[in-house]
C-alpha cells in the first residue's frame, strides 16, 4: 500500500514550466493525503501560472495513479493568489475543467430572474440552430423544475441506459432535429441509480460527461433561474463558449439580469449578449402595432451598460406560449410568426458572431 511519502516522490517530477522548480517545493501542491484508494491534494497556483493548471492536473493525476492501491485522484483548486478553495457547489472540491468529448461549443442560456423565458429561448434557439444545419444538443440543467421535455413534447420518453456502474452511459432523446437530456425524463419510478445523485453538481457533471452526446456543433444549456449551484457547477465543469442572458424589458428583471451577468463575468465566461424577451405585444389582427406591456428599452440599456450586444427582441405572442405547452416550439410549429423569425435571427447572429 502506498504512503504519502511515495506520493510526494512521484509528484517530485512535476515542475513549474517557467522556473523549472518543483511544485512541491514551491508550495503549489499542498495538503497531500491518501484516503483509502484516493489521493487528494490542493493545487494553489499563483495568477501567472494558471495557464499551467490543466497540464499540472493531468501530470499529477497520471503520477499518482501509478501508486499501488490508488485508483482515484481528487484535486482541490484554490483561487489564484488565495488560499481558499473555489468550491464546487459549496462543497469545497473541484476537478479541473474538462470539455465534453465530441461537443465543439457549449453555450448557456441564463437569467437572474425566473419566468423571463429562458427555457423558451433555449429550446427555440436550439431548434433554430438545428434547422440551420448544425448538430445540436440541449441540456436541461434545471434539475428541480425541468421544462424542456414538455416544450419538446417528449415527457413520456425515457432515455436508454447502457453499461453498468461508473461506465453507465445515457442515450439522449432525439426530437425536433436535436438530441436532449433533462431530469424531467429521469424522475420516474424506474429511474436508474446513477441518476439519483444527491448533489446537483454531480448531476450536471453526469449530464455533461455520461451522456452519449455524439458529434455536436453546439450544446445549448438551459439553466434554472438565479446565480446558484447549477450556474457555478456548469462554469466550473466545462469550458463554455459563452452565455446568453435573457431579461424582460422592465427594471426589476434587469437588476436580476445584472446579477446573473456579473457572476459569469467573475468566472471568466464570455457574455455573448442580451436577449430581451416579451419586448412587446402585437395583436394578431394589427401586425403593425407594438404594445410594450412590460416597458421598453431594458434589454438595450443592460447590453449598453455591460458593453455587449442586444442579440434579439422577442415579441409576446400566443404561438410562443402555445408552442411551449404543445411540445412543438414556435420556431417549428409557426415558422411564419414574428417570434419564430426573431429566434431564427438570434441563431444566425450567434452563428455569425461566434462561428457556431
Ligand atoms: N415571448 C413570449 N410570448 C408568449 N409567451 C411566452 C414568451 N416567452 C415565454 N413565454 C411563456 O412564459 C412562460 C415562462 O417561460 P419559460 O418557462 O421559458 O421561462 P423560464 O425563464 O425558463 O422560467 P423558469 O425560471 O421557471 O425556468 C411559459 O409559459 C412560456 O410559454
Ligand atoms: Mg426554465
Short mmCIF file of C-alpha atoms and ligand atoms in Angstrom, two decimals:
data_model
loop_
_atom_site.label_atom_id
_atom_site.label_comp_id
_atom_site.label_asym_id
_atom_site.label_seq_id
_atom_site.Cartn_x
_atom_site.Cartn_y
_atom_site.Cartn_z
CA UNK A 1 0.00 0.00 0.00
CA UNK A 2 1.41 3.40 -0.98
CA UNK A 3 2.25 6.07 1.61
CA UNK A 4 2.21 9.87 1.48
CA UNK A 5 6.00 9.77 1.07
CA UNK A 6 5.53 7.63 -2.03
CA UNK A 7 3.03 10.18 -3.30
CA UNK A 8 5.49 13.03 -2.69
CA UNK A 9 8.14 11.06 -4.51
CA UNK A 10 6.04 10.53 -7.65
CA UNK A 11 4.98 14.18 -7.63
CA UNK A 12 8.60 15.26 -7.29
CA UNK A 13 8.98 15.28 -11.06
CA UNK A 14 6.30 17.96 -11.53
CA UNK A 15 7.79 21.35 -12.23
CA UNK A 16 6.82 24.92 -12.96
CA UNK A 17 7.39 25.41 -16.67
CA UNK A 18 8.78 28.90 -16.10
CA UNK A 19 11.29 28.47 -13.28
CA UNK A 20 11.86 24.73 -13.55
CA UNK A 21 11.34 24.41 -9.79
CA UNK A 22 9.42 21.57 -8.19
CA UNK A 23 5.77 22.26 -7.45
CA UNK A 24 6.03 20.69 -4.01
CA UNK A 25 8.94 22.94 -3.17
CA UNK A 26 7.04 25.99 -4.47
CA UNK A 27 4.09 25.11 -2.24
CA UNK A 28 1.72 24.93 -5.20
CA UNK A 29 0.81 21.36 -4.25
CA UNK A 30 -0.34 21.21 -0.64
CA UNK A 31 -2.22 19.06 1.82
CA UNK A 32 -1.28 15.89 0.01
CA UNK A 33 -3.03 12.92 1.60
CA UNK A 34 -4.23 9.42 0.82
CA UNK A 35 -7.79 8.48 1.69
CA UNK A 36 -8.08 4.74 1.13
CA UNK A 37 -7.88 4.32 -2.66
CA UNK A 38 -7.89 8.05 -3.37
CA UNK A 39 -5.08 10.58 -3.47
CA UNK A 40 -6.10 14.14 -2.62
CA UNK A 41 -4.22 17.42 -2.74
CA UNK A 42 -4.84 21.09 -3.06
CA UNK A 43 -3.48 22.95 -6.06
CA UNK A 44 -2.79 26.62 -5.34
CA UNK A 45 -1.40 28.35 -8.38
CA UNK A 46 -0.31 31.97 -8.47
CA UNK A 47 -2.11 34.02 -11.15
CA UNK A 48 0.79 33.89 -13.57
CA UNK A 49 0.76 30.09 -13.54
CA UNK A 50 -2.96 29.48 -14.02
CA UNK A 51 -2.42 28.58 -17.67
CA UNK A 52 -0.42 25.56 -16.48
CA UNK A 53 -3.33 24.24 -14.45
CA UNK A 54 -4.61 21.61 -16.87
CA UNK A 55 -1.15 20.27 -17.61
CA UNK A 56 -0.26 20.06 -13.92
CA UNK A 57 -3.56 18.42 -13.02
CA UNK A 58 -3.16 15.83 -15.72
CA UNK A 59 0.50 15.07 -14.90
CA UNK A 60 -0.27 14.85 -11.18
CA UNK A 61 -3.17 12.55 -11.85
CA UNK A 62 -1.10 10.21 -14.02
CA UNK A 63 1.75 10.18 -11.50
CA UNK A 64 -0.49 9.41 -8.52
CA UNK A 65 -2.35 6.68 -10.36
CA UNK A 66 0.90 4.74 -10.67
CA UNK A 67 0.86 4.25 -6.90
CA UNK A 68 -0.15 0.89 -5.58
CA UNK A 69 -3.76 0.84 -4.36
CA UNK A 70 -4.62 4.29 -5.72
CA UNK A 71 -7.27 4.43 -8.44
CA UNK A 72 -8.77 7.88 -7.88
CA UNK A 73 -7.29 11.37 -7.66
CA UNK A 74 -9.07 14.39 -6.30
CA UNK A 75 -7.68 17.86 -6.83
CA UNK A 76 -8.92 20.78 -4.78
CA UNK A 77 -8.41 24.01 -6.66
CA UNK A 78 -7.71 27.28 -4.91
CA UNK A 79 -8.36 30.75 -6.33
CA UNK A 80 -5.25 32.27 -7.88
CA UNK A 81 -3.35 34.06 -5.18
CA UNK A 82 -5.67 32.92 -2.39
CA UNK A 83 -5.73 30.05 0.00
CA UNK A 84 -9.46 29.44 -0.17
CA UNK A 85 -10.89 26.78 -2.45
CA UNK A 86 -13.25 27.93 -5.20
CA UNK A 87 -15.61 25.20 -4.09
CA UNK A 88 -17.82 23.13 -6.35
CA UNK A 89 -21.38 23.99 -5.42
CA UNK A 90 -20.18 24.84 -1.97
CA UNK A 91 -18.51 21.52 -1.36
CA UNK A 92 -15.02 22.86 -1.50
CA UNK A 93 -13.62 20.43 -4.05
CA UNK A 94 -13.47 20.77 -7.78
CA UNK A 95 -11.87 18.89 -10.61
CA UNK A 96 -10.22 20.72 -13.49
CA UNK A 97 -12.44 21.89 -16.34
CA UNK A 98 -13.00 19.26 -18.96
CA UNK A 99 -14.51 19.57 -22.45
CA UNK A 100 -17.37 17.25 -23.40
CA UNK A 101 -16.00 14.72 -25.91
CA UNK A 102 -17.42 15.35 -29.39
CA UNK A 103 -19.01 18.68 -28.43
CA UNK A 104 -17.43 21.69 -30.14
CA UNK A 105 -19.07 24.51 -28.21
CA UNK A 106 -21.15 24.82 -25.07
CA UNK A 107 -23.42 27.83 -24.74
CA UNK A 108 -25.69 28.56 -21.79
CA UNK A 109 -28.95 30.45 -21.54
CA UNK A 110 -29.32 32.13 -18.18
CA UNK A 111 -31.16 34.87 -16.32
CA UNK A 112 -31.17 36.33 -12.86
CA UNK A 113 -34.94 36.14 -12.57
CA UNK A 114 -37.36 33.27 -13.02
CA UNK A 115 -40.08 33.13 -15.63
CA UNK A 116 -38.49 35.53 -18.11
CA UNK A 117 -38.45 32.90 -20.85
CA UNK A 118 -35.05 31.20 -20.56
CA UNK A 119 -36.37 27.77 -21.42
CA UNK A 120 -38.43 29.20 -24.28
CA UNK A 121 -35.33 30.94 -25.64
CA UNK A 122 -33.06 27.92 -25.08
CA UNK A 123 -35.43 25.48 -26.78
CA UNK A 124 -36.24 27.73 -29.72
CA UNK A 125 -32.63 28.77 -30.18
CA UNK A 126 -31.61 25.11 -30.18
CA UNK A 127 -34.32 24.28 -32.75
CA UNK A 128 -33.37 27.25 -34.94
CA UNK A 129 -29.68 26.27 -34.84
CA UNK A 130 -30.61 22.69 -35.72
CA UNK A 131 -32.86 23.87 -38.56
CA UNK A 132 -29.91 25.78 -40.00
CA UNK A 133 -27.98 22.53 -40.30
CA UNK A 134 -25.96 22.37 -37.08
CA UNK A 135 -25.75 19.25 -34.94
CA UNK A 136 -27.33 20.45 -31.72
CA UNK A 137 -27.73 19.08 -28.20
CA UNK A 138 -29.92 20.58 -25.49
CA UNK A 139 -29.05 20.02 -21.86
CA UNK A 140 -31.85 20.99 -19.48
CA UNK A 141 -29.88 21.91 -16.37
CA UNK A 142 -32.98 22.92 -14.43
CA UNK A 143 -32.91 19.87 -12.16
CA UNK A 144 -35.79 20.88 -9.91
CA UNK A 145 -38.08 22.48 -12.48
CA UNK A 146 -37.27 20.88 -15.83
CA UNK A 147 -39.43 22.25 -18.67
CA UNK A 148 -37.63 21.15 -21.81
CA UNK A 149 -39.43 17.76 -22.06
CA UNK A 150 -42.84 19.47 -22.12
CA UNK A 151 -41.66 22.14 -24.52
CA UNK A 152 -40.32 19.46 -26.88
CA UNK A 153 -43.18 17.01 -26.39
CA UNK A 154 -41.09 14.15 -25.03
CA UNK A 155 -42.37 13.83 -21.45
CA UNK A 156 -43.38 10.21 -22.00
CA UNK A 157 -39.97 9.14 -23.19
CA UNK A 158 -37.24 7.56 -21.12
CA UNK A 159 -33.63 7.64 -22.28
CA UNK A 160 -31.86 4.31 -22.60
CA UNK A 161 -29.02 3.48 -20.25
CA UNK A 162 -26.08 1.40 -21.44
CA UNK A 163 -23.39 -0.23 -19.38
CA UNK A 164 -23.23 -0.58 -15.64
CA UNK A 165 -21.60 1.04 -12.64
CA UNK A 166 -19.37 4.00 -13.39
CA UNK A 167 -19.47 3.07 -17.07
CA UNK A 168 -23.19 3.76 -17.36
CA UNK A 169 -24.00 5.98 -20.33
CA UNK A 170 -27.28 7.62 -21.19
CA UNK A 171 -28.57 7.94 -24.74
CA UNK A 172 -30.19 11.36 -25.22
CA UNK A 173 -33.68 11.64 -26.72
CA UNK A 174 -33.87 12.64 -30.39
CA UNK A 175 -36.59 15.13 -31.20
CA UNK A 176 -37.21 18.25 -33.29
CA UNK A 177 -33.92 17.81 -35.13
CA UNK A 178 -31.78 17.74 -31.99
CA UNK A 179 -30.89 15.50 -29.05
CA UNK A 180 -31.74 16.38 -25.48
CA UNK A 181 -31.47 15.31 -21.88
CA UNK A 182 -33.43 16.52 -18.87
CA UNK A 183 -34.04 15.47 -15.31
CA UNK A 184 -37.70 15.52 -16.31
CA UNK A 185 -37.06 12.34 -18.30
CA UNK A 186 -35.47 10.53 -15.40
CA UNK A 187 -37.54 11.21 -12.33
CA UNK A 188 -39.94 8.32 -12.87
CA UNK A 189 -40.04 5.34 -10.51
CA UNK A 190 -37.71 3.36 -12.77
CA UNK A 191 -35.02 5.95 -12.54
CA UNK A 192 -31.58 4.32 -12.76
CA UNK A 193 -29.48 4.51 -9.61
CA UNK A 194 -26.77 6.55 -11.23
CA UNK A 195 -29.17 9.46 -11.76
CA UNK A 196 -30.23 9.62 -8.14
CA UNK A 197 -27.06 11.52 -7.26
CA UNK A 198 -27.79 13.65 -4.23
CA UNK A 199 -25.78 16.60 -5.37
CA UNK A 200 -26.72 18.94 -8.13
CA UNK A 201 -23.09 19.34 -9.06
CA UNK A 202 -22.90 15.60 -9.63
CA UNK A 203 -25.99 15.56 -11.81
CA UNK A 204 -24.78 18.39 -14.02
CA UNK A 205 -21.48 16.57 -14.48
CA UNK A 206 -23.29 13.36 -15.31
CA UNK A 207 -25.41 15.21 -17.86
CA UNK A 208 -22.24 16.56 -19.42
CA UNK A 209 -19.96 13.53 -19.35
CA UNK A 210 -22.12 10.41 -19.04
CA UNK A 211 -24.48 11.19 -21.90
CA UNK A 212 -23.66 9.93 -25.40
CA UNK A 213 -23.88 13.38 -26.96
CA UNK A 214 -22.06 12.21 -30.09
CA UNK A 215 -20.65 14.76 -32.50
CA UNK A 216 -22.31 18.11 -31.72
CA UNK A 217 -21.51 21.52 -33.14
CA UNK A 218 -23.19 23.10 -30.17
CA UNK A 219 -24.65 22.10 -26.83
CA UNK A 220 -27.24 24.58 -25.56
CA UNK A 221 -27.70 24.54 -21.77
CA UNK A 222 -30.97 25.76 -20.26
CA UNK A 223 -30.20 26.93 -16.73
CA UNK A 224 -32.52 27.40 -13.76
CA UNK A 225 -33.13 31.00 -12.65
CA UNK A 226 -30.63 32.82 -10.47
CA UNK A 227 -26.98 32.58 -9.66
CA UNK A 228 -26.93 29.28 -7.82
CA UNK A 229 -25.23 25.93 -7.83
CA UNK A 230 -26.21 24.97 -11.37
CA UNK A 231 -24.51 28.04 -12.86
CA UNK A 232 -21.47 27.51 -10.69
CA UNK A 233 -21.22 23.79 -11.39
CA UNK A 234 -21.54 24.28 -15.13
CA UNK A 235 -18.99 27.07 -15.34
CA UNK A 236 -16.53 25.09 -13.23
CA UNK A 237 -17.02 21.81 -15.06
CA UNK A 238 -16.80 22.71 -18.71
CA UNK A 239 -15.13 25.42 -20.81
CA UNK A 240 -18.00 27.47 -22.22
CA UNK A 241 -18.02 29.43 -25.47
CA UNK A 242 -20.37 31.94 -23.90
CA UNK A 243 -23.64 32.71 -22.22
CA UNK A 244 -26.82 34.41 -23.40
CA UNK A 245 -28.62 36.44 -20.74
CA UNK A 246 -32.39 36.64 -21.01
CA UNK A 247 -34.31 39.53 -19.50
CA UNK A 248 -37.69 41.19 -19.88
CA UNK A 249 -37.72 44.94 -20.52
CA UNK A 250 -38.70 46.13 -17.05
CA UNK A 251 -36.37 47.45 -14.37
CA UNK A 252 -36.66 44.63 -11.84
CA UNK A 253 -35.87 41.90 -14.34
CA UNK A 254 -32.90 43.97 -15.46
CA UNK A 255 -31.49 44.25 -11.96
CA UNK A 256 -31.66 40.49 -11.58
CA UNK A 257 -30.14 40.03 -15.00
CA UNK A 258 -27.26 42.28 -13.96
CA UNK A 259 -26.52 39.99 -11.02
CA UNK A 260 -26.61 36.95 -13.29
CA UNK A 261 -24.26 38.63 -15.70
CA UNK A 262 -21.79 39.63 -13.02
CA UNK A 263 -21.48 36.07 -11.83
CA UNK A 264 -20.46 34.76 -15.24
CA UNK A 265 -18.10 37.67 -15.74
CA UNK A 266 -16.40 36.88 -12.45
CA UNK A 267 -15.98 33.29 -13.54
CA UNK A 268 -14.41 34.37 -16.81
CA UNK A 269 -17.24 33.10 -19.02
CA UNK A 270 -17.75 35.30 -22.11
CA UNK A 271 -21.13 37.04 -22.33
CA UNK A 272 -22.47 36.70 -25.88
CA UNK A 273 -25.14 39.31 -25.23
CA UNK A 274 -28.63 40.02 -24.02
CA UNK A 275 -31.90 38.64 -25.34
CA UNK A 276 -34.87 40.77 -24.41
CA UNK A 277 -37.97 38.60 -24.23
CA UNK A 278 -41.58 39.77 -24.07
CA UNK A 279 -40.46 43.03 -25.64
CA UNK A 280 -43.93 44.00 -26.87
CA UNK A 281 -47.28 42.55 -27.77
CA UNK A 282 -48.51 42.71 -31.34
CA UNK A 283 -52.21 41.90 -31.76
CA UNK A 284 -52.66 39.22 -34.43
CA UNK A 285 -55.06 41.46 -36.37
CA UNK A 286 -52.82 44.56 -36.13
CA UNK A 287 -49.35 43.35 -37.11
CA UNK A 288 -48.04 46.94 -37.37
CA UNK A 289 -48.79 47.77 -33.71
CA UNK A 290 -46.39 47.14 -30.82
CA UNK A 291 -47.66 47.43 -27.24
CA UNK A 292 -44.75 47.48 -24.76
CA UNK A 293 -46.63 45.73 -21.95
CA UNK A 294 -43.57 45.29 -19.72
CA UNK A 295 -41.95 48.64 -20.51
CA UNK A 296 -39.34 49.18 -23.15
CA UNK A 297 -35.64 49.62 -23.65
CA UNK A 298 -34.45 47.45 -20.75
CA UNK A 299 -32.58 44.93 -22.84
CA UNK A 300 -30.70 47.62 -24.76
CA UNK A 301 -29.84 49.52 -21.56
CA UNK A 302 -28.47 46.40 -19.92
CA UNK A 303 -26.47 45.49 -23.02
CA UNK A 304 -25.01 49.02 -23.24
CA UNK A 305 -24.13 49.03 -19.58
CA UNK A 306 -22.14 45.82 -19.87
CA UNK A 307 -20.78 46.55 -23.32
CA UNK A 308 -22.31 43.51 -25.02
CA UNK A 309 -24.75 43.38 -27.95
CA UNK A 310 -28.52 43.21 -27.68
CA UNK A 311 -28.89 39.97 -29.62
CA UNK A 312 -32.65 39.84 -30.09
CA UNK A 313 -36.02 41.20 -29.04
CA UNK A 314 -38.70 38.56 -28.87
CA UNK A 315 -42.33 39.74 -29.00
CA UNK A 316 -45.07 38.36 -26.78
CA UNK A 317 -47.11 36.09 -28.98
CA UNK A 318 -49.69 33.49 -28.27
CA UNK A 319 -47.98 30.92 -30.53
CA UNK A 320 -44.84 31.11 -28.33
CA UNK A 321 -46.76 30.03 -25.27
CA UNK A 322 -48.89 27.53 -27.22
CA UNK A 323 -45.75 26.10 -28.78
CA UNK A 324 -44.23 25.64 -25.33
CA UNK A 325 -47.27 23.84 -23.97
CA UNK A 326 -47.99 21.71 -27.02
CA UNK A 327 -44.49 20.30 -27.31
CA UNK A 328 -43.77 21.84 -30.69
CA UNK A 329 -41.73 25.03 -30.30
CA UNK A 330 -42.96 28.07 -32.21
CA UNK A 331 -39.86 28.02 -34.41
CA UNK A 332 -41.12 24.74 -35.87
CA UNK A 333 -44.88 24.96 -35.39
CA UNK A 334 -45.41 28.51 -36.67
CA UNK A 335 -42.30 29.44 -38.64
CA UNK A 336 -44.08 32.49 -40.10
CA UNK A 337 -44.72 34.10 -36.73
CA UNK A 338 -42.74 37.17 -35.65
CA UNK A 339 -41.28 35.28 -32.70
CA UNK A 340 -40.06 32.42 -34.89
CA UNK A 341 -38.35 34.96 -37.16
CA UNK A 342 -36.74 36.57 -34.11
CA UNK A 343 -35.42 33.21 -32.90
CA UNK A 344 -34.02 32.44 -36.35
CA UNK A 345 -32.29 35.84 -36.40
CA UNK A 346 -30.87 35.15 -32.95
CA UNK A 347 -29.48 31.81 -34.13
CA UNK A 348 -27.98 33.46 -37.22
CA UNK A 349 -26.45 36.29 -35.19
CA UNK A 350 -24.75 33.84 -32.83
CA UNK A 351 -23.58 31.67 -35.69
CA UNK A 352 -22.01 34.61 -37.46
CA UNK A 353 -20.51 36.29 -34.43
CA UNK A 354 -19.20 33.17 -32.72
CA UNK A 355 -18.72 30.67 -35.53
CA UNK A 356 -21.07 28.09 -34.06
N1 LIG B 1 -42.31 35.72 -26.00
C1 LIG B 1 -43.28 35.04 -25.37
N2 LIG B 1 -44.58 35.14 -25.72
C2 LIG B 1 -45.55 34.46 -25.08
N3 LIG B 1 -45.32 33.63 -24.05
C3 LIG B 1 -44.04 33.49 -23.64
C4 LIG B 1 -42.96 34.17 -24.27
N4 LIG B 1 -41.81 33.80 -23.65
C5 LIG B 1 -42.15 32.94 -22.68
N5 LIG B 1 -43.49 32.75 -22.66
C6 LIG B 1 -44.23 31.89 -21.74
O1 LIG B 1 -43.91 32.31 -20.42
C7 LIG B 1 -43.81 31.20 -19.54
C8 LIG B 1 -42.44 31.20 -18.89
O2 LIG B 1 -41.46 30.95 -19.85
P1 LIG B 1 -40.22 29.95 -19.58
O3 LIG B 1 -40.66 28.71 -18.91
O4 LIG B 1 -39.48 29.85 -20.86
O5 LIG B 1 -39.41 30.87 -18.56
P2 LIG B 1 -38.13 30.49 -17.71
O6 LIG B 1 -37.34 31.75 -17.56
O7 LIG B 1 -37.43 29.33 -18.28
O8 LIG B 1 -38.81 30.08 -16.35
P3 LIG B 1 -38.08 29.39 -15.08
O9 LIG B 1 -37.36 30.50 -14.41
O10 LIG B 1 -39.22 28.84 -14.28
O11 LIG B 1 -37.15 28.35 -15.62
C9 LIG B 1 -44.08 29.97 -20.39
O12 LIG B 1 -45.42 29.60 -20.26
C10 LIG B 1 -43.80 30.44 -21.81
O13 LIG B 1 -44.57 29.74 -22.76
MG1 LIG B 2 -36.92 27.47 -17.39
#
